[in-house]
Tab-separated table of C-alpha atoms in Angstrom:
chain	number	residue	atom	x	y	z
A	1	UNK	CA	-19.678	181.639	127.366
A	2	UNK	CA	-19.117	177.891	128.524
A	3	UNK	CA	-17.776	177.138	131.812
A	4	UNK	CA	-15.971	180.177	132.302
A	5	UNK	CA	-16.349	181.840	135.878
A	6	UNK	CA	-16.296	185.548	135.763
A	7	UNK	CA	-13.555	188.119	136.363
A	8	UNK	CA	-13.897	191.447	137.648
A	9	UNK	CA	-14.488	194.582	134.624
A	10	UNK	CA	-11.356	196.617	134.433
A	11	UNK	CA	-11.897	200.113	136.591
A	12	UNK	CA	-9.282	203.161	136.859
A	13	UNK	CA	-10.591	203.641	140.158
A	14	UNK	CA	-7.144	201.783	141.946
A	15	UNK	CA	-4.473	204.682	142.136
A	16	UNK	CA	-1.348	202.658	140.952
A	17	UNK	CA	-2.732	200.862	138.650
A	18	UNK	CA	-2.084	200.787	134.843
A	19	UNK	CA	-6.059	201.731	133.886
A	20	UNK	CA	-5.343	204.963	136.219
A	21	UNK	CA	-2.211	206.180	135.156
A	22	UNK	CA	-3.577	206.086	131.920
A	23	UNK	CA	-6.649	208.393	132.291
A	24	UNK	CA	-4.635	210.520	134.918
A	25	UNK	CA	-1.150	210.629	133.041
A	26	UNK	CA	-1.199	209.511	129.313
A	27	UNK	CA	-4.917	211.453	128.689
A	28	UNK	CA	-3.182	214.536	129.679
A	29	UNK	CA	-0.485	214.059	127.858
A	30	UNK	CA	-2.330	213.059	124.805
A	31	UNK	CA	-4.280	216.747	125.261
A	32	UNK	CA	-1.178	218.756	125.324
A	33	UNK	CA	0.572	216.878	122.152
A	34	UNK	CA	-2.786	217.811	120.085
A	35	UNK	CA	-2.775	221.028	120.777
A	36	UNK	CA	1.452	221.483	120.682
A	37	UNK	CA	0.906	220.180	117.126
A	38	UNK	CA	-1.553	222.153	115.815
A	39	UNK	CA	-2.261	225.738	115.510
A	40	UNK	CA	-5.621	225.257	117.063
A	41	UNK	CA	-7.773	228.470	117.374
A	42	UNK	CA	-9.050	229.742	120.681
A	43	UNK	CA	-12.421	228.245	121.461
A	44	UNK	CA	-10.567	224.652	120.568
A	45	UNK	CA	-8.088	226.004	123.042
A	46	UNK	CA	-11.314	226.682	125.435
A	47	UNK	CA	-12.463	223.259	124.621
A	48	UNK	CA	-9.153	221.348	125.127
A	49	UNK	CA	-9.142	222.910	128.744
A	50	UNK	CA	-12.255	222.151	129.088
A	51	UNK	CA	-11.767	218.595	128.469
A	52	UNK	CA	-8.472	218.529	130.630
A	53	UNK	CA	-10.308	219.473	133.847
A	54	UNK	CA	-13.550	217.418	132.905
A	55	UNK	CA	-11.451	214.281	132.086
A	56	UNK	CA	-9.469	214.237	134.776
A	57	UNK	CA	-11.301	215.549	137.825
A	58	UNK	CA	-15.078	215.856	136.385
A	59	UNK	CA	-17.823	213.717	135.479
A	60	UNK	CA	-19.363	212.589	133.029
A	61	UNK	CA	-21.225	214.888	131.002
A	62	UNK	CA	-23.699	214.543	127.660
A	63	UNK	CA	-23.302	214.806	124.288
A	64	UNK	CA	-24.807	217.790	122.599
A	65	UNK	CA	-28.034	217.648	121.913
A	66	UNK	CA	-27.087	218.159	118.177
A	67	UNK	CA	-24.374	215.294	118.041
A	68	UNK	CA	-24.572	213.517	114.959
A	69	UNK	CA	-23.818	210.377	117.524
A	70	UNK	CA	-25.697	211.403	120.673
A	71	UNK	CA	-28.006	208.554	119.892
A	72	UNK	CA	-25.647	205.712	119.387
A	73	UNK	CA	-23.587	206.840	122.201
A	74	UNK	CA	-26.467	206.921	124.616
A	75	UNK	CA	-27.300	203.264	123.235
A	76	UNK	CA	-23.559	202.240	123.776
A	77	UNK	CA	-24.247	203.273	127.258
A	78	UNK	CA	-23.796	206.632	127.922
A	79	UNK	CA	-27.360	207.784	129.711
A	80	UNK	CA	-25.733	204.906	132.355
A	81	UNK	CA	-22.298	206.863	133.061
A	82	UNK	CA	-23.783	210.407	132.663
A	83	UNK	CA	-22.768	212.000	136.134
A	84	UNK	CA	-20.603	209.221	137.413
A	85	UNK	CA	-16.403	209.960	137.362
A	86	UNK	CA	-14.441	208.699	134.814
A	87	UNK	CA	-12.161	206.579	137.038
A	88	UNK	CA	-15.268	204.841	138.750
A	89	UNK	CA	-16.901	203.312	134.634
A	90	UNK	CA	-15.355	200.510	132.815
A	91	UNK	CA	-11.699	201.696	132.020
A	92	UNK	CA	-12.856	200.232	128.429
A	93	UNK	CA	-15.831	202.746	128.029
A	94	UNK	CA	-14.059	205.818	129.527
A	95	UNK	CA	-10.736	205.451	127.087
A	96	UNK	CA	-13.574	205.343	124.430
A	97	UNK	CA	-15.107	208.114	125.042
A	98	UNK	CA	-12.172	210.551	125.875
A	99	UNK	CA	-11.496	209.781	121.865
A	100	UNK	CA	-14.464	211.039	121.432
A	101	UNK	CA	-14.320	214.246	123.530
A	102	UNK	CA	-11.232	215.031	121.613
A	103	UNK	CA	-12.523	215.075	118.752
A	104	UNK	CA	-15.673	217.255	119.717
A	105	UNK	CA	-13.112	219.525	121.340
A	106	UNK	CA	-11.044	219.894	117.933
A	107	UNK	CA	-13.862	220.355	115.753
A	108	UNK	CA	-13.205	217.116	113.772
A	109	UNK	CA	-16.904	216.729	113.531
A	110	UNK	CA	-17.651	220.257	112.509
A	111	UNK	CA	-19.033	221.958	111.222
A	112	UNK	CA	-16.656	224.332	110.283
A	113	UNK	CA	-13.251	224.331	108.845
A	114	UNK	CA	-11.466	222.073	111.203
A	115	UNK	CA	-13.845	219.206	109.972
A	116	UNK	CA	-12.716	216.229	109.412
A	117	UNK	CA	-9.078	217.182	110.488
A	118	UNK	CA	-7.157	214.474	111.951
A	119	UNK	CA	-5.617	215.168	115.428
A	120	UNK	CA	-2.916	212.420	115.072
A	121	UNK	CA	-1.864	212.645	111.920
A	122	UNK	CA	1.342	214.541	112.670
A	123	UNK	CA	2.260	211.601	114.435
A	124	UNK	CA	1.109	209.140	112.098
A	125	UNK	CA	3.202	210.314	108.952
A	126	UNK	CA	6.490	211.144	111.522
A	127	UNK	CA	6.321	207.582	111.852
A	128	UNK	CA	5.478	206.286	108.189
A	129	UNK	CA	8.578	208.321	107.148
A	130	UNK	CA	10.932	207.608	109.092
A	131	UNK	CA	14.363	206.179	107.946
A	132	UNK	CA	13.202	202.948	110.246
A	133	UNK	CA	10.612	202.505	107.721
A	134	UNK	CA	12.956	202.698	104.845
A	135	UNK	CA	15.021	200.050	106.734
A	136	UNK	CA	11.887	197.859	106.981
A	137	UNK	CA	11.136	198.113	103.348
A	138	UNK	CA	14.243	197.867	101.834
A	139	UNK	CA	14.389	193.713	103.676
A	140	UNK	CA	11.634	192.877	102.152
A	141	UNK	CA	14.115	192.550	99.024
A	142	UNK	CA	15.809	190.394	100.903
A	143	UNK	CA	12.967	188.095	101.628
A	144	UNK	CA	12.258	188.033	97.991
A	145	UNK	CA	14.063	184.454	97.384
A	146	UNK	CA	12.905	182.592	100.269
A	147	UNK	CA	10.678	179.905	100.397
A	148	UNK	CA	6.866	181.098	100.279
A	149	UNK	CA	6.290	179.224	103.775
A	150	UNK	CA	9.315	181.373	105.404
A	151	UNK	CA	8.437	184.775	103.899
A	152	UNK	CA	4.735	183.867	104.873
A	153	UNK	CA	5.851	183.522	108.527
A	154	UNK	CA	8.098	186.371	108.584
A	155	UNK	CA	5.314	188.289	107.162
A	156	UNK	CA	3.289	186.786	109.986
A	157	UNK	CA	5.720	187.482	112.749
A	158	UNK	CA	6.392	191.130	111.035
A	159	UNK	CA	2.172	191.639	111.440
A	160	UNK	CA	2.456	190.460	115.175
A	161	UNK	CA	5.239	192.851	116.111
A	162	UNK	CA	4.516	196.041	114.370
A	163	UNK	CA	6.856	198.567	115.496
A	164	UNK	CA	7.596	197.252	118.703
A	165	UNK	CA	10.998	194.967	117.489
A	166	UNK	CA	13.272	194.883	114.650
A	167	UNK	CA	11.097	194.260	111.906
A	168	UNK	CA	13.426	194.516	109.210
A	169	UNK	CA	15.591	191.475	110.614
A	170	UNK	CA	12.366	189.485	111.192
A	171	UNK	CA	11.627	190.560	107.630
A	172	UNK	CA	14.463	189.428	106.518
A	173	UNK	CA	16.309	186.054	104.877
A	174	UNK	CA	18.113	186.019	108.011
A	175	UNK	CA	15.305	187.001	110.351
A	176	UNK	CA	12.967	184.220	108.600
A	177	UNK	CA	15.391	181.514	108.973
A	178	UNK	CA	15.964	181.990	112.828
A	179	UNK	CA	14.558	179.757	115.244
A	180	UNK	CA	13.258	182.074	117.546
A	181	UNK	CA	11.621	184.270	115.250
A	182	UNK	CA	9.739	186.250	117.543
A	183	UNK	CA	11.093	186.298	120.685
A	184	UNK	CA	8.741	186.986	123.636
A	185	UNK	CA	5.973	184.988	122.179
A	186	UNK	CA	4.442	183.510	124.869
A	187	UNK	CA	1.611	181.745	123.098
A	188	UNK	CA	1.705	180.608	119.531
A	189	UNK	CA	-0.668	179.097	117.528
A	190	UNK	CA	0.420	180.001	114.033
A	191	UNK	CA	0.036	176.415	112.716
A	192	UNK	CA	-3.388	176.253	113.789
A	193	UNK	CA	-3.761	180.267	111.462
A	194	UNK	CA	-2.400	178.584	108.597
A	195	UNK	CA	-4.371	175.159	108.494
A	196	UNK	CA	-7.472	177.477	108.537
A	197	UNK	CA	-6.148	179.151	105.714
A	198	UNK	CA	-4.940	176.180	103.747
A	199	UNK	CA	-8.069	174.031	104.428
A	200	UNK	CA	-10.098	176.495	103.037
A	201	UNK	CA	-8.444	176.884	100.233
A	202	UNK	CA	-9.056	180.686	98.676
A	203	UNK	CA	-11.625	181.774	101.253
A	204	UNK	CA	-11.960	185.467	103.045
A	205	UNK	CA	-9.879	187.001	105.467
A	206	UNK	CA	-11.380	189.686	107.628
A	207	UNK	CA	-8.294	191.388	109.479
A	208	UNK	CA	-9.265	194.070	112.084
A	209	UNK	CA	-6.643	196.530	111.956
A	210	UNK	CA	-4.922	198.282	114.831
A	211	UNK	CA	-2.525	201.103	114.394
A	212	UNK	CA	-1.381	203.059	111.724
A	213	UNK	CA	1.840	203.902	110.062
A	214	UNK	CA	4.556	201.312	110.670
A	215	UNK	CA	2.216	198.782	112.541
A	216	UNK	CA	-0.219	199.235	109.358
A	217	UNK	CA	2.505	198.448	106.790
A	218	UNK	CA	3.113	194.918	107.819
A	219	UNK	CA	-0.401	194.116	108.246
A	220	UNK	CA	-0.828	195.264	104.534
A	221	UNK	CA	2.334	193.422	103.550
A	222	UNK	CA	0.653	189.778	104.953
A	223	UNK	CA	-2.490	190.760	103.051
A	224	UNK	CA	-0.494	191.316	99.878
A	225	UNK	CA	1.078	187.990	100.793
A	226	UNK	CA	-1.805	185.792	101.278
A	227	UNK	CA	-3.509	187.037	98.135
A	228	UNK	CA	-0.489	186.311	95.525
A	229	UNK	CA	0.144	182.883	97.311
A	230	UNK	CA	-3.706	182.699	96.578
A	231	UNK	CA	-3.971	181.579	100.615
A	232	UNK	CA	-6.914	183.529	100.158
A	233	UNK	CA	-8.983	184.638	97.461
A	234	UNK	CA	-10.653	187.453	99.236
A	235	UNK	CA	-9.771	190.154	102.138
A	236	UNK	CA	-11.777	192.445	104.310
A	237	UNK	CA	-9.250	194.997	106.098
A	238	UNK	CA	-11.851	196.534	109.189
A	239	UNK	CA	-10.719	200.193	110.315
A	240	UNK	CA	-11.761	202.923	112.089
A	241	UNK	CA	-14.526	204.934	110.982
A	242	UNK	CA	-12.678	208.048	112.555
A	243	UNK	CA	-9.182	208.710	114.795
A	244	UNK	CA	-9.071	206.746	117.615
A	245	UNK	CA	-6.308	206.068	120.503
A	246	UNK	CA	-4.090	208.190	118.934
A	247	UNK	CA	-2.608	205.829	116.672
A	248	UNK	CA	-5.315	203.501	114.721
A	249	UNK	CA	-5.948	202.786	111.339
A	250	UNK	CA	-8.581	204.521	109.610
A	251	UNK	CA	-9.237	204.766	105.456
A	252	UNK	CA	-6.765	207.666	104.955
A	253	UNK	CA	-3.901	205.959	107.177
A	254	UNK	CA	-4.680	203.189	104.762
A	255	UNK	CA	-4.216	205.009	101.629
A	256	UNK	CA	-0.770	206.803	103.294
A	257	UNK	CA	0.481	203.573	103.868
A	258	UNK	CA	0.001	202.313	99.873
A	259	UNK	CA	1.425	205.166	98.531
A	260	UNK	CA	4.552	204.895	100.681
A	261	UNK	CA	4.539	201.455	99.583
A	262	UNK	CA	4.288	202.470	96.059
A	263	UNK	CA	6.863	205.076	96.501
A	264	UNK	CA	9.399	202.560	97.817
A	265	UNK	CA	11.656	200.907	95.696
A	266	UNK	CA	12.192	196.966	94.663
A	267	UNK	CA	9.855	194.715	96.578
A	268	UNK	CA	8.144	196.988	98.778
A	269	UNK	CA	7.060	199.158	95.674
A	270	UNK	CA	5.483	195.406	94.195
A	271	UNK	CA	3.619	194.811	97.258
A	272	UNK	CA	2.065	198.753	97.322
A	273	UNK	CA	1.221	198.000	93.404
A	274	UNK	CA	-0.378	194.759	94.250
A	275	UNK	CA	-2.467	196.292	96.686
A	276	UNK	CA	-3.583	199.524	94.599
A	277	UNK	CA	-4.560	196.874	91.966
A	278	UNK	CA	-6.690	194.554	94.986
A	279	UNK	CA	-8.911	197.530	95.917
A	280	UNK	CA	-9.309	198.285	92.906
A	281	UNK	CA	-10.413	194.508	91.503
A	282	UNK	CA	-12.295	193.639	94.795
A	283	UNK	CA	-9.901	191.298	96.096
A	284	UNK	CA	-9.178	193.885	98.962
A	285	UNK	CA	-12.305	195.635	100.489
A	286	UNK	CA	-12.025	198.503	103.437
A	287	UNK	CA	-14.813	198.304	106.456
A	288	UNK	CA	-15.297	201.530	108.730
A	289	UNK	CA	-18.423	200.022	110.931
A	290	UNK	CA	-19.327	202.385	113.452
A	291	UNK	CA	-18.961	199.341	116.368
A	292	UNK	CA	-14.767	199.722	115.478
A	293	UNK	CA	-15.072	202.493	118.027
A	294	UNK	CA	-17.362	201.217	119.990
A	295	UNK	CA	-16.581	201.298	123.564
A	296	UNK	CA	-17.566	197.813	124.219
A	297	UNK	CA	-16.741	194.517	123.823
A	298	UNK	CA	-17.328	192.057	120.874
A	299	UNK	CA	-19.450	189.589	121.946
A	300	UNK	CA	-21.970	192.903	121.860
A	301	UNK	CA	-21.632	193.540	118.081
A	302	UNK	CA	-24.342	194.087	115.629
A	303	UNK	CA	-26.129	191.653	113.953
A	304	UNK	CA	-24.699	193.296	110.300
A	305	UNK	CA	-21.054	193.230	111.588
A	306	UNK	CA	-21.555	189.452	113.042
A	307	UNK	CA	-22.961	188.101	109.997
A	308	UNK	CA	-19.660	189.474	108.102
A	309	UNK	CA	-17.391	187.803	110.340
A	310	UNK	CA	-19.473	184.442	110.516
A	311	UNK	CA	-18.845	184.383	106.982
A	312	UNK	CA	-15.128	184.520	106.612
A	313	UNK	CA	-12.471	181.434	106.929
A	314	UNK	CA	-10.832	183.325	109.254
A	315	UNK	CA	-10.944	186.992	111.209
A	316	UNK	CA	-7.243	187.912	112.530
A	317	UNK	CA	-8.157	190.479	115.059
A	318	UNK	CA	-4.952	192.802	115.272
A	319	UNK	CA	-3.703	194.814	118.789
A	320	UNK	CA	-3.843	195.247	122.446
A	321	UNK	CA	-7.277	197.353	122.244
A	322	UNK	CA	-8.597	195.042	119.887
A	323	UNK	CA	-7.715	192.202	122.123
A	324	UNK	CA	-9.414	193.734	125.451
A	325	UNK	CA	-12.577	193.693	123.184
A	326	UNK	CA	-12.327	189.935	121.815
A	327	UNK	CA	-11.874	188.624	125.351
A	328	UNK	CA	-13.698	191.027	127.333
A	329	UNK	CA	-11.755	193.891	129.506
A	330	UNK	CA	-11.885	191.946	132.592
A	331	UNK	CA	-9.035	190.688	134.997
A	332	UNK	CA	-8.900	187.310	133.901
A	333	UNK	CA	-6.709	184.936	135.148
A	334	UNK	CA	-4.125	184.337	132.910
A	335	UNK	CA	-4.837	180.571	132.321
A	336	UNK	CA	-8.429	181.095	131.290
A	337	UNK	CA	-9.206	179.242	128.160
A	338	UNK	CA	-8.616	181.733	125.173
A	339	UNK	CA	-11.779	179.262	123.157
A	340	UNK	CA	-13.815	179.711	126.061
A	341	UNK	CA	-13.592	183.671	126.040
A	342	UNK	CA	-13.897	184.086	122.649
A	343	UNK	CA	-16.996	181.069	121.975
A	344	UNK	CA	-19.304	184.058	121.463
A	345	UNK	CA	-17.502	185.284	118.458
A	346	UNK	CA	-19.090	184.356	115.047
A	347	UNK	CA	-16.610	182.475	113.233
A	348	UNK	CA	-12.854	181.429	113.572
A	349	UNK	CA	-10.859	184.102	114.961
A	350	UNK	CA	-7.103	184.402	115.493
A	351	UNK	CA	-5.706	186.854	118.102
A	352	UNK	CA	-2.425	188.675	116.897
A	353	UNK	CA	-1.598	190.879	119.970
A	354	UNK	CA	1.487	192.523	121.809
A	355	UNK	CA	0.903	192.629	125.583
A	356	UNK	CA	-0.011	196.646	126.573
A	357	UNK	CA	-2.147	195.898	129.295
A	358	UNK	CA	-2.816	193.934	132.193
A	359	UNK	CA	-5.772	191.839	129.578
A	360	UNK	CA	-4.532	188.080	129.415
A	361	UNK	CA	-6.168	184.527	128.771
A	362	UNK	CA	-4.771	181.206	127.129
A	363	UNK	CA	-1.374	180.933	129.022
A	364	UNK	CA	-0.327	177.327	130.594
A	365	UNK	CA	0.096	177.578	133.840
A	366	UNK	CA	4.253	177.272	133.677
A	367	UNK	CA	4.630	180.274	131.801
A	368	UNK	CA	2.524	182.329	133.739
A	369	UNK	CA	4.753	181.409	136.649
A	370	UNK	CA	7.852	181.591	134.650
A	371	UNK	CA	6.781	185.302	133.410
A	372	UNK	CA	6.051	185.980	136.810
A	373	UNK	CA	8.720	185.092	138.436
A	374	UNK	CA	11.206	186.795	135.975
A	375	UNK	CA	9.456	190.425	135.402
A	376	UNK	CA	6.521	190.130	138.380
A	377	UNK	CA	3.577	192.261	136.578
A	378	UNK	CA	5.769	194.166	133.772
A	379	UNK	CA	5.358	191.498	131.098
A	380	UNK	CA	1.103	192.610	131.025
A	381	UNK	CA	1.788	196.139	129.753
A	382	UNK	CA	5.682	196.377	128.477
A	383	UNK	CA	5.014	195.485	125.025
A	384	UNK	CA	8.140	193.219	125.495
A	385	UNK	CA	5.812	190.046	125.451
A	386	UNK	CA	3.661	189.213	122.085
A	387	UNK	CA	0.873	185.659	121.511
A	388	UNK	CA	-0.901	184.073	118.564
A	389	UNK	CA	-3.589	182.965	119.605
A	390	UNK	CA	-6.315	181.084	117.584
A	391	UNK	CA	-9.864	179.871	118.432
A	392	UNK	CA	-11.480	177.741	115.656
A	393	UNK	CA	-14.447	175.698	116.483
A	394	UNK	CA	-14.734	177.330	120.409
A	395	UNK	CA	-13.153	174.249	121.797
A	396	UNK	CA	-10.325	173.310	123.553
């Protein structure tokens, strides 16, 4: 990493602090709306408790000796944290792995008849069907018309914001046209994302997904996009290989989102067709490397997984989490050079991120004061506050 002094790892060990209230608050939380939406049998009960008392005033304990994972775990550092508290390991590594103790605890790995049994997906299809949704789609008809530079940047902005604005105006004629299409953005290098795109004329897009259900839609919408304007000739849509912080993508939140597309009507219904016809041409390929749920940064992938994204024109890496793991989860200052962070990454790589947590790097110094001096710390983790970012040749 050139130049670039160090900043401290991200603990949960400071009571106050966003890290901690998540593995003392939201973890808890996250326990009791499993089990309130499922009718879970009583050793997952057992286990569930089990993992509320371990996970919140415990240590760190092993896998099972018969964990299909133990060995990849222990590799992704898990030997190191065995017997040390949650709150006192990288708050990156202990999210991880609480993921993964829900999912032991529910059976999803099985055997038995709870394999493979999504914990989330209550929550995933409430939000997929919701009349918001139906809103969402039924813009796109409006953005039918417009210029393919507009609708590509609505698309764009729609990708950015998931479902944390008004997506249908932004996916709108109206919501394309306005000057301030995204506000909040406090970074923005979409000019830089499409010359990559246009100078390579037809080339591969790797996008590495974040969440599900209305945050997934959009992302599949600029795919659909990119690959009729012929932008690209080629894209690579990276999930999870299994549920993950509640809420991301993995294959069959990918196939729930075509179908609703598919189900839609006018536009929407186009794109979902478009789609069903790229997986099945090649055009669109699904990735579920193990190292998506890793609970580590990027600049330790594999040597498989690097080669893939050395190899496309561009990787747009999607999300908070995803984000934290581009950059490193370290307390950066905010004006740390975004290239600088992210030299270690294979190829060109463009940051598409609304701001969850206290992980920052590439502002100017005038809006960090500006931000600061209007919200204090809020703007980190409010999800008020959105960037582009874009790093292609590691340089400033």
């Amino acid at each position: 990493m050139p130049d670039t002094p160090s900043a401290p790892l991200l603990l949960a060990d400071r009571p106050g602090s966003f890290p901690h209230s998540v593995l003392a608050e939201r973890h808890p939380a996250i326990i009791q709306q499993v089990r309130d939406a499922f009718p879970y049998e009583p050793a997952q009960h057992r286990a569930l408790d089990e993992l509320l008392a371990n996970c919140t005033e415990g240590t760190i304990e092993p896998l099972p000796a018969d964990a299909h994972d133990r060995d990849r775990w222990e590799t992704w550092g898990l030997r190191e944290h065995t017997g040390r508290s949650w709150f006192d390991v990288p708050w990156l590594w202990s999210e991880s792995w609480f993921y993964r103790r829900l999912l032991q605890a529910v059976g999803f790995f099985g055997p038995g008849p709870w394999q493979g049994i999504d914990p989330f997906r209550p929550f995933k299809l409430a939000e997929l069907d919701s009349a918001e949704t139906d809103r969402e789609l039924a813009a796109l008809d409006d953005l039918a018309d417009r210029p393919a530079a507009e609708q590509a940047q609505a698309l764009l902005h729609g990708s950015l914001w998931g479902n944390r604005a008004d997506l249908g105006f932004r996916l709108s004629a109206e919501g394309a046209r306005a000057a301030d299409a995204a506000p909040g953005l406090v970074a923005d290098d979409s000019d830089r994302l499409w010359s990559l795109l246009d100078d390579a004329g037809g080339g591969t897009l790797c996008l590495v997904a974040d969440n599900a259900g209305r945050e997934l839609v959009p992302d599949l919408l600029l795919v659909a996009h990119l690959l009729r304007t012929g932008r690209i000739g080629q894209a690579v849509l990276h999930v999870k290989p299994y549920p993950y912080y509640v809420s991301d993508a993995t294959t069959a939140d990918v196939v729930d989102a075509l179908r609703r597309l598919t189900g839609a009507q006018g536009a929407a219904a186009a794109y979902g067709r478009r789609l069903w016809s790229a997986l099945a041409d090649g055009s669109l390929t699904l990735r579920a490397h193990p190292f998506s749920s890793a609970p580590l940064p990027y600049e330790e992938m594999p040597g498989d997984l690097r080669a893939e994204f050395a190899s496309a024109t561009l990787t747009i890496v999607k999300g908070d989490l995803n984000y934290r793991r581009l950059v490193g989860d370290r307390l950066w200052a905010p004006t740390t050079s975004f290239p600088d962070v992210t030299a270690h990454f294979p190829g060109p790589v463009a940051a598409l991120r609304t701001l969850k947590s206290d992980v920052i790097t590439g502002l100017d110094a005038h809006t960090e004061a500006a931000l600061v001096a209007a919200e204090g710390g809020r703007w980190r983790t409010g999800g008020t506050h959105a960037l582009i970012q874009v790093r292609d040749s590691g340089k400033e």
